[in-house]
């Protein structure tokens, strides 16, 4: 049977992937959709931005993901006095060899948990830029490759919170997806309050997937079929953002690619070999939410740019 | 702000195009412009050429400002004002030319082009003919092409790359133009009516007539007016188009009454005897105030008034095409009673101006018992002894005497003048009427063309009990002139009529009639499209034009519709509607679902739609599932474009057709 009921999160047919989702859902309660989106983001080889108020489990989610995917990870707590060298590493003079020796920073690991990324100054944030896009860092004129796979999972507080620097658009654009967690619902919260300490759970968490399995899945994502008709739809979506009446600026070509890659991963996770418009619609809020800014005009009702976009564009 | 010359503005091709466009639009003005203006414009063009081709420096801003002031002063000296049609268009032309010298940036160039469009408009202040319209369209095209060039990024545009997009833009604008033209509320007079300055030397009748005046006019082939009859066109000898009426005579020249009384139709004292004839006159501008109507008018045009001598005058000089509806009675009784004062005035003659004629008139009076007999005797005299000719001998100080007793050769105004003189000398109230007689029937458009060549003068006498009676002494001399028209009476006059006469097959005549009919339509519907015409036309479309709010609504609606149509056409052209056969089949399925109440949202994907069908119309779920499966397989599970020959497309069509049976 070709059609799966994708909105109800049917199986992907990949046992290890299902195991990852199941384990994550066991720790972060009531957030199946967000967890699924986050995993899709990583399968699409994209960096993930988790945004919400403090205390809803952003950091927990990033820890859980890194652990379950069997990746070696480093956490960087971003603060206002963080310097680029604190991320990339420094060259220190070694007396024994009479030369400078590079001490790699936390960025040289498969997953970076950039916690509260918007508390750092733009200077420190920009140190992440090259790493995220090129998968390499340059320090003292030497370019060093980063491990593969390489993900940045960043968390950030809403912009209006005290002591935050809004991420520059250029950096926002480099995150494939942004996921908002939101408060847990009543039952999930109750289970959370009554259950074990999450930190203990994470401490005992075992990887559910090997890095090789992850790479294989990532390859498979790239093979999910994107037909001309679907590209037409994505182009129609992008064109709608660019006509200049509803959004402050249109989506970039990179955003278009991100929509396609995200939709491919989503399709794979739903066990399909081709992307449907529904897959695109599923990932659009996460992919374009942080890239699109609704035009603010006096008297106009505020609207969710992603939902507005989906509703406004007919599927060709 | 940077003053560095903009690259686009300095491209030679663009500058050349702009100068050419300006040359084209100024050309029709050239014959009216003072010589120094043309010279200045040419000089500026050459200078701008040197700047563009030989890299000369742009003149200093102050210098250009000085030139501007100097040329404005020159305009004032030439016209002794800066406003008004001639002075303003001259000033505009000069300033636009000078703008070339300070054209540093693209913005300057665009400004110049937009002012150029305005200059196009000024040409219509002088001429509103079809040819001028066509020529100005060409000018707009050239300006458009220039605009295209200035808006091009990168290499300079070729001729094709300018001309074709410009043409397309103009074509795209036509629907909106038509809507605005038809619906935009009109003022009662044409838009380009401006106060006329000075003597413009239009051909036509004048306020006075002396021997030899009219035969200059007879040479002119200019159209005086056209008349479109509701019924059949009356016979030639009944077509007397009344114009200025002459009352006073100084022995040589007849002049109009300086203080004519004004009548209303009620007080006019015109009684129709017989059929009333309805017709529409489209009067060419002639710079004077009279409006022509067949003897005798029964109604007045909206802005016309009736003088006591029955001529219709307009409130202002007719400087633009005027279209008015008329009704006349060809058989009538006018003014049964004449006051002693009027009787005195219409029998007044200068003392001792033409003594022989005065004596002859007294002799006629004693020989004839009644006025009728007297008139007939005078007409008989003309008929027996006089010759009708366009080239009469020159007359001296007593023209009536010399004409009546010496030369005996003359033209309509000689006869009318002499006849009225005789009548007055014999005590019968009489006056000279100028106007046009007859006209040429355009067989293509079935209307009457009255040319200056049809100018005529005749006499009117007042008889007891009969009122004013038209008496045409020319008819007594040369009945052909009145019954069959000027050409047949005297042979064709002018070059063109001679050519037409020589044209055995009537081809030229046909071409001429067709062209005139075309001009007539242009005049009726384009130039003469005024409030009345608009109301009439819109009524035919079911639009009430008297309510400006409704008109504004229609204008808005029509404008949107026209722009929308053009826009839709352009969009369709961009995306040729070669639709994927799978999509067509799926759309059919969607329509079927809509028919049973499950409407697909435009943004709803196929699987979502299927789920909704399953929920809302579970009996169709199986069929819908099969359609959706196939549709997804064909449309979304293929790399690249879908092959038209894919067997699954037929399966999909079959699935759609059998949706209820599945």
mmCIF file of C-alpha atoms in Angstrom, chain B residues 180-430:
data_model
loop_
_atom_site.group_PDB
_atom_site.id
_atom_site.type_symbol
_atom_site.label_atom_id
_atom_site.label_comp_id
_atom_site.label_asym_id
_atom_site.label_seq_id
_atom_site.Cartn_x
_atom_site.Cartn_y
_atom_site.Cartn_z
ATOM 1 C CA UNK B 180 -11.458 55.488 -19.963
ATOM 2 C CA UNK B 181 -12.254 57.170 -23.271
ATOM 3 C CA UNK B 182 -15.781 55.837 -23.334
ATOM 4 C CA UNK B 183 -16.624 56.240 -19.671
ATOM 5 C CA UNK B 184 -14.690 59.237 -18.428
ATOM 6 C CA UNK B 185 -17.196 62.017 -17.745
ATOM 7 C CA UNK B 186 -17.112 64.549 -20.560
ATOM 8 C CA UNK B 187 -17.344 68.260 -20.518
ATOM 9 C CA UNK B 188 -19.780 69.538 -23.095
ATOM 10 C CA UNK B 189 -17.050 70.827 -25.370
ATOM 11 C CA UNK B 190 -14.001 68.933 -26.564
ATOM 12 C CA UNK B 191 -11.025 68.809 -24.286
ATOM 13 C CA UNK B 192 -8.705 70.641 -26.634
ATOM 14 C CA UNK B 193 -10.770 73.731 -26.972
ATOM 15 C CA UNK B 194 -8.567 76.654 -26.022
ATOM 16 C CA UNK B 195 -9.018 80.343 -26.598
ATOM 17 C CA UNK B 196 -7.804 81.083 -30.079
ATOM 18 C CA UNK B 197 -5.290 83.831 -30.521
ATOM 19 C CA UNK B 198 -4.955 86.221 -33.436
ATOM 20 C CA UNK B 199 -6.214 85.497 -36.888
ATOM 21 C CA UNK B 200 -5.764 81.935 -37.824
ATOM 22 C CA UNK B 201 -6.781 82.366 -41.445
ATOM 23 C CA UNK B 202 -9.430 79.696 -41.531
ATOM 24 C CA UNK B 203 -11.465 79.653 -44.687
ATOM 25 C CA UNK B 204 -15.113 80.453 -44.354
ATOM 26 C CA UNK B 205 -17.724 83.141 -44.570
ATOM 27 C CA UNK B 206 -17.125 86.541 -43.021
ATOM 28 C CA UNK B 207 -19.092 89.335 -41.459
ATOM 29 C CA UNK B 208 -19.324 91.302 -44.675
ATOM 30 C CA UNK B 209 -19.540 90.657 -48.365
ATOM 31 C CA UNK B 210 -18.499 92.755 -51.323
ATOM 32 C CA UNK B 211 -18.235 91.742 -54.936
ATOM 33 C CA UNK B 212 -15.433 89.229 -55.464
ATOM 34 C CA UNK B 213 -15.343 87.927 -51.907
ATOM 35 C CA UNK B 214 -17.004 84.616 -52.403
ATOM 36 C CA UNK B 215 -15.251 83.421 -55.497
ATOM 37 C CA UNK B 216 -12.047 83.089 -53.484
ATOM 38 C CA UNK B 217 -13.940 80.795 -51.193
ATOM 39 C CA UNK B 218 -15.327 78.803 -54.088
ATOM 40 C CA UNK B 219 -11.794 77.666 -54.898
ATOM 41 C CA UNK B 220 -11.515 75.925 -51.551
ATOM 42 C CA UNK B 221 -12.121 72.218 -51.200
ATOM 43 C CA UNK B 222 -12.194 72.461 -47.400
ATOM 44 C CA UNK B 223 -15.138 70.858 -45.731
ATOM 45 C CA UNK B 224 -17.370 73.442 -44.068
ATOM 46 C CA UNK B 225 -19.583 70.944 -42.325
ATOM 47 C CA UNK B 226 -21.221 67.584 -42.756
ATOM 48 C CA UNK B 227 -24.885 66.870 -42.349
ATOM 49 C CA UNK B 228 -26.395 63.528 -41.556
ATOM 50 C CA UNK B 229 -30.127 63.363 -42.271
ATOM 51 C CA UNK B 230 -32.478 61.138 -40.319
ATOM 52 C CA UNK B 231 -34.623 60.699 -43.409
ATOM 53 C CA UNK B 232 -33.790 60.968 -47.103
ATOM 54 C CA UNK B 233 -31.582 63.856 -48.139
ATOM 55 C CA UNK B 234 -33.699 66.633 -49.666
ATOM 56 C CA UNK B 235 -33.154 67.688 -53.256
ATOM 57 C CA UNK B 236 -30.262 70.002 -53.976
ATOM 58 C CA UNK B 237 -32.373 73.068 -54.767
ATOM 59 C CA UNK B 238 -33.937 72.994 -51.342
ATOM 60 C CA UNK B 239 -30.675 72.880 -49.425
ATOM 61 C CA UNK B 240 -30.103 76.471 -48.408
ATOM 62 C CA UNK B 241 -27.791 76.505 -45.403
ATOM 63 C CA UNK B 242 -28.365 79.797 -43.716
ATOM 64 C CA UNK B 243 -25.312 81.648 -42.448
ATOM 65 C CA UNK B 244 -24.632 85.341 -41.748
ATOM 66 C CA UNK B 245 -27.359 87.737 -42.855
ATOM 67 C CA UNK B 246 -26.352 91.111 -44.292
ATOM 68 C CA UNK B 247 -28.396 94.155 -43.455
ATOM 69 C CA UNK B 248 -26.449 97.326 -44.111
ATOM 70 C CA UNK B 249 -25.065 98.502 -47.420
ATOM 71 C CA UNK B 250 -22.574 101.280 -47.986
ATOM 72 C CA UNK B 251 -22.795 101.228 -51.748
ATOM 73 C CA UNK B 252 -20.192 98.544 -52.159
ATOM 74 C CA UNK B 253 -20.098 96.262 -49.141
ATOM 75 C CA UNK B 254 -22.873 94.538 -47.274
ATOM 76 C CA UNK B 255 -22.399 94.152 -43.543
ATOM 77 C CA UNK B 256 -24.221 92.401 -40.744
ATOM 78 C CA UNK B 257 -26.504 94.232 -38.415
ATOM 79 C CA UNK B 258 -24.307 95.432 -35.548
ATOM 80 C CA UNK B 259 -27.049 95.115 -32.920
ATOM 81 C CA UNK B 260 -29.332 92.283 -33.893
ATOM 82 C CA UNK B 261 -32.194 91.439 -31.612
ATOM 83 C CA UNK B 262 -32.273 88.031 -29.976
ATOM 84 C CA UNK B 263 -35.278 85.789 -30.430
ATOM 85 C CA UNK B 264 -36.488 82.605 -28.891
ATOM 86 C CA UNK B 265 -38.053 79.916 -30.975
ATOM 87 C CA UNK B 266 -41.404 80.984 -29.551
ATOM 88 C CA UNK B 267 -41.003 84.595 -30.615
ATOM 89 C CA UNK B 268 -39.319 83.780 -33.914
ATOM 90 C CA UNK B 269 -42.558 83.714 -35.834
ATOM 91 C CA UNK B 270 -41.582 80.765 -37.984
ATOM 92 C CA UNK B 271 -44.488 78.608 -39.073
ATOM 93 C CA UNK B 272 -43.623 75.269 -40.624
ATOM 94 C CA UNK B 273 -45.608 74.379 -43.716
ATOM 95 C CA UNK B 274 -44.934 70.777 -44.509
ATOM 96 C CA UNK B 275 -42.413 68.200 -43.413
ATOM 97 C CA UNK B 276 -39.942 68.896 -40.694
ATOM 98 C CA UNK B 277 -36.490 67.555 -41.370
ATOM 99 C CA UNK B 278 -34.183 66.210 -38.696
ATOM 100 C CA UNK B 279 -30.461 66.129 -39.197
ATOM 101 C CA UNK B 280 -27.150 66.369 -37.378
ATOM 102 C CA UNK B 281 -24.578 68.952 -38.356
ATOM 103 C CA UNK B 282 -20.906 68.356 -37.632
ATOM 104 C CA UNK B 283 -19.382 71.753 -38.070
ATOM 105 C CA UNK B 284 -15.691 72.138 -38.772
ATOM 106 C CA UNK B 285 -14.033 74.894 -36.763
ATOM 107 C CA UNK B 286 -14.202 78.191 -38.640
ATOM 108 C CA UNK B 287 -13.277 80.720 -35.981
ATOM 109 C CA UNK B 288 -16.594 82.598 -36.222
ATOM 110 C CA UNK B 289 -19.737 82.233 -34.206
ATOM 111 C CA UNK B 290 -22.374 81.284 -36.732
ATOM 112 C CA UNK B 291 -23.860 77.858 -36.904
ATOM 113 C CA UNK B 292 -25.478 76.667 -40.063
ATOM 114 C CA UNK B 293 -28.971 75.317 -40.414
ATOM 115 C CA UNK B 294 -31.323 74.740 -43.304
ATOM 116 C CA UNK B 295 -33.872 77.497 -43.862
ATOM 117 C CA UNK B 296 -35.718 77.777 -41.491
ATOM 118 C CA UNK B 297 -34.542 76.341 -38.182
ATOM 119 C CA UNK B 298 -37.165 75.057 -35.756
ATOM 120 C CA UNK B 299 -34.904 74.234 -32.813
ATOM 121 C CA UNK B 300 -31.662 75.624 -31.471
ATOM 122 C CA UNK B 301 -28.416 73.838 -30.575
ATOM 123 C CA UNK B 302 -27.737 73.736 -26.860
ATOM 124 C CA UNK B 303 -25.372 76.710 -26.854
ATOM 125 C CA UNK B 304 -26.768 78.565 -29.835
ATOM 126 C CA UNK B 305 -29.101 81.540 -29.923
ATOM 127 C CA UNK B 306 -31.301 82.939 -32.616
ATOM 128 C CA UNK B 307 -30.926 86.444 -33.967
ATOM 129 C CA UNK B 308 -33.849 88.438 -35.289
ATOM 130 C CA UNK B 309 -32.565 87.830 -38.812
ATOM 131 C CA UNK B 310 -32.813 84.085 -38.180
ATOM 132 C CA UNK B 311 -29.167 83.301 -38.064
ATOM 133 C CA UNK B 312 -28.016 80.949 -35.349
ATOM 134 C CA UNK B 313 -24.976 82.140 -33.453
ATOM 135 C CA UNK B 314 -22.858 80.367 -30.902
ATOM 136 C CA UNK B 315 -21.863 82.020 -27.666
ATOM 137 C CA UNK B 316 -18.165 81.645 -28.445
ATOM 138 C CA UNK B 317 -16.170 81.307 -31.664
ATOM 139 C CA UNK B 318 -16.247 77.793 -33.047
ATOM 140 C CA UNK B 319 -12.644 76.712 -32.742
ATOM 141 C CA UNK B 320 -13.223 73.036 -32.359
ATOM 142 C CA UNK B 321 -15.380 70.566 -34.133
ATOM 143 C CA UNK B 322 -19.017 71.091 -33.097
ATOM 144 C CA UNK B 323 -21.753 68.573 -33.459
ATOM 145 C CA UNK B 324 -25.365 69.564 -33.042
ATOM 146 C CA UNK B 325 -28.793 68.239 -33.856
ATOM 147 C CA UNK B 326 -31.131 70.383 -35.909
ATOM 148 C CA UNK B 327 -34.648 70.399 -37.183
ATOM 149 C CA UNK B 328 -35.769 72.592 -40.031
ATOM 150 C CA UNK B 329 -38.841 73.319 -42.084
ATOM 151 C CA UNK B 330 -38.061 73.620 -45.786
ATOM 152 C CA UNK B 331 -41.466 75.192 -46.431
ATOM 153 C CA UNK B 332 -42.341 77.907 -43.993
ATOM 154 C CA UNK B 333 -43.834 81.293 -43.360
ATOM 155 C CA UNK B 334 -41.555 83.599 -41.423
ATOM 156 C CA UNK B 335 -42.574 86.818 -39.756
ATOM 157 C CA UNK B 336 -45.963 87.770 -41.171
ATOM 158 C CA UNK B 337 -45.786 91.183 -39.546
ATOM 159 C CA UNK B 338 -42.882 93.571 -39.920
ATOM 160 C CA UNK B 339 -42.641 96.632 -37.732
ATOM 161 C CA UNK B 340 -42.382 100.042 -39.418
ATOM 162 C CA UNK B 341 -38.940 100.406 -37.899
ATOM 163 C CA UNK B 342 -37.760 97.085 -39.383
ATOM 164 C CA UNK B 343 -39.431 97.945 -42.662
ATOM 165 C CA UNK B 344 -37.495 101.205 -42.725
ATOM 166 C CA UNK B 345 -34.215 99.516 -41.960
ATOM 167 C CA UNK B 346 -34.648 96.853 -44.595
ATOM 168 C CA UNK B 347 -35.300 99.455 -47.266
ATOM 169 C CA UNK B 348 -32.440 101.786 -46.349
ATOM 170 C CA UNK B 349 -29.844 102.482 -49.008
ATOM 171 C CA UNK B 350 -26.941 104.919 -49.122
ATOM 172 C CA UNK B 351 -27.832 108.079 -50.960
ATOM 173 C CA UNK B 352 -26.512 108.500 -54.476
ATOM 174 C CA UNK B 353 -24.327 105.448 -54.425
ATOM 175 C CA UNK B 354 -25.766 103.731 -57.443
ATOM 176 C CA UNK B 355 -28.041 106.292 -59.133
ATOM 177 C CA UNK B 356 -28.780 104.317 -62.287
ATOM 178 C CA UNK B 357 -29.937 101.308 -60.303
ATOM 179 C CA UNK B 358 -32.125 103.527 -58.145
ATOM 180 C CA UNK B 359 -33.767 105.029 -61.195
ATOM 181 C CA UNK B 360 -34.283 101.607 -62.739
ATOM 182 C CA UNK B 361 -35.926 100.399 -59.539
ATOM 183 C CA UNK B 362 -38.343 103.296 -59.510
ATOM 184 C CA UNK B 363 -39.180 102.502 -63.114
ATOM 185 C CA UNK B 364 -39.853 98.888 -62.125
ATOM 186 C CA UNK B 365 -42.088 100.128 -59.352
ATOM 187 C CA UNK B 366 -44.247 102.169 -61.644
ATOM 188 C CA UNK B 367 -44.426 99.402 -64.246
ATOM 189 C CA UNK B 368 -45.505 96.695 -61.810
ATOM 190 C CA UNK B 369 -48.574 96.794 -59.689
ATOM 191 C CA UNK B 370 -47.606 94.156 -57.122
ATOM 192 C CA UNK B 371 -44.400 93.273 -55.329
ATOM 193 C CA UNK B 372 -44.539 89.804 -56.856
ATOM 194 C CA UNK B 373 -44.689 91.185 -60.330
ATOM 195 C CA UNK B 374 -41.800 93.500 -59.573
ATOM 196 C CA UNK B 375 -39.667 90.647 -58.324
ATOM 197 C CA UNK B 376 -40.471 88.543 -61.340
ATOM 198 C CA UNK B 377 -39.586 91.393 -63.656
ATOM 199 C CA UNK B 378 -36.202 91.764 -61.981
ATOM 200 C CA UNK B 379 -35.555 88.033 -62.156
ATOM 201 C CA UNK B 380 -36.572 87.959 -65.786
ATOM 202 C CA UNK B 381 -34.063 90.677 -66.478
ATOM 203 C CA UNK B 382 -31.296 88.596 -64.885
ATOM 204 C CA UNK B 383 -32.406 85.510 -66.746
ATOM 205 C CA UNK B 384 -32.399 87.147 -70.146
ATOM 206 C CA UNK B 385 -29.409 89.404 -70.131
ATOM 207 C CA UNK B 386 -26.910 88.175 -67.550
ATOM 208 C CA UNK B 387 -24.135 85.608 -67.534
ATOM 209 C CA UNK B 388 -23.057 83.526 -64.557
ATOM 210 C CA UNK B 389 -19.283 83.330 -64.300
ATOM 211 C CA UNK B 390 -16.631 82.775 -61.709
ATOM 212 C CA UNK B 391 -14.368 85.370 -63.295
ATOM 213 C CA UNK B 392 -16.405 88.558 -63.456
ATOM 214 C CA UNK B 393 -14.869 91.876 -64.520
ATOM 215 C CA UNK B 394 -13.601 94.083 -61.733
ATOM 216 C CA UNK B 395 -16.163 96.599 -60.561
ATOM 217 C CA UNK B 396 -15.506 100.207 -59.647
ATOM 218 C CA UNK B 397 -17.064 102.690 -57.243
ATOM 219 C CA UNK B 398 -20.673 101.988 -58.022
ATOM 220 C CA UNK B 399 -20.628 98.248 -58.291
ATOM 221 C CA UNK B 400 -24.355 97.750 -58.526
ATOM 222 C CA UNK B 401 -24.719 100.232 -61.364
ATOM 223 C CA UNK B 402 -21.744 98.873 -63.238
ATOM 224 C CA UNK B 403 -22.856 95.308 -62.814
ATOM 225 C CA UNK B 404 -26.456 95.908 -63.782
ATOM 226 C CA UNK B 405 -25.881 98.117 -66.793
ATOM 227 C CA UNK B 406 -22.322 97.574 -68.018
ATOM 228 C CA UNK B 407 -20.693 94.259 -67.294
ATOM 229 C CA UNK B 408 -23.745 92.047 -66.757
ATOM 230 C CA UNK B 409 -21.475 89.196 -65.761
ATOM 231 C CA UNK B 410 -21.192 88.037 -62.228
ATOM 232 C CA UNK B 411 -21.393 85.559 -59.506
ATOM 233 C CA UNK B 412 -23.878 84.827 -56.778
ATOM 234 C CA UNK B 413 -22.952 87.734 -54.541
ATOM 235 C CA UNK B 414 -23.236 90.144 -57.488
ATOM 236 C CA UNK B 415 -26.717 88.951 -58.186
ATOM 237 C CA UNK B 416 -27.820 88.894 -54.584
ATOM 238 C CA UNK B 417 -26.373 92.312 -53.933
ATOM 239 C CA UNK B 418 -27.869 93.901 -57.053
ATOM 240 C CA UNK B 419 -31.203 92.231 -56.493
ATOM 241 C CA UNK B 420 -31.489 93.353 -52.911
ATOM 242 C CA UNK B 421 -30.456 96.847 -53.945
ATOM 243 C CA UNK B 422 -33.196 96.952 -56.542
ATOM 244 C CA UNK B 423 -35.762 95.663 -54.081
ATOM 245 C CA UNK B 424 -34.866 98.198 -51.446
ATOM 246 C CA UNK B 425 -34.851 101.008 -53.991
ATOM 247 C CA UNK B 426 -38.329 99.869 -55.015
ATOM 248 C CA UNK B 427 -39.444 99.944 -51.390
ATOM 249 C CA UNK B 428 -39.560 96.226 -50.722
ATOM 250 C CA UNK B 429 -37.785 95.127 -47.491
ATOM 251 C CA UNK B 430 -34.907 92.876 -48.541
#
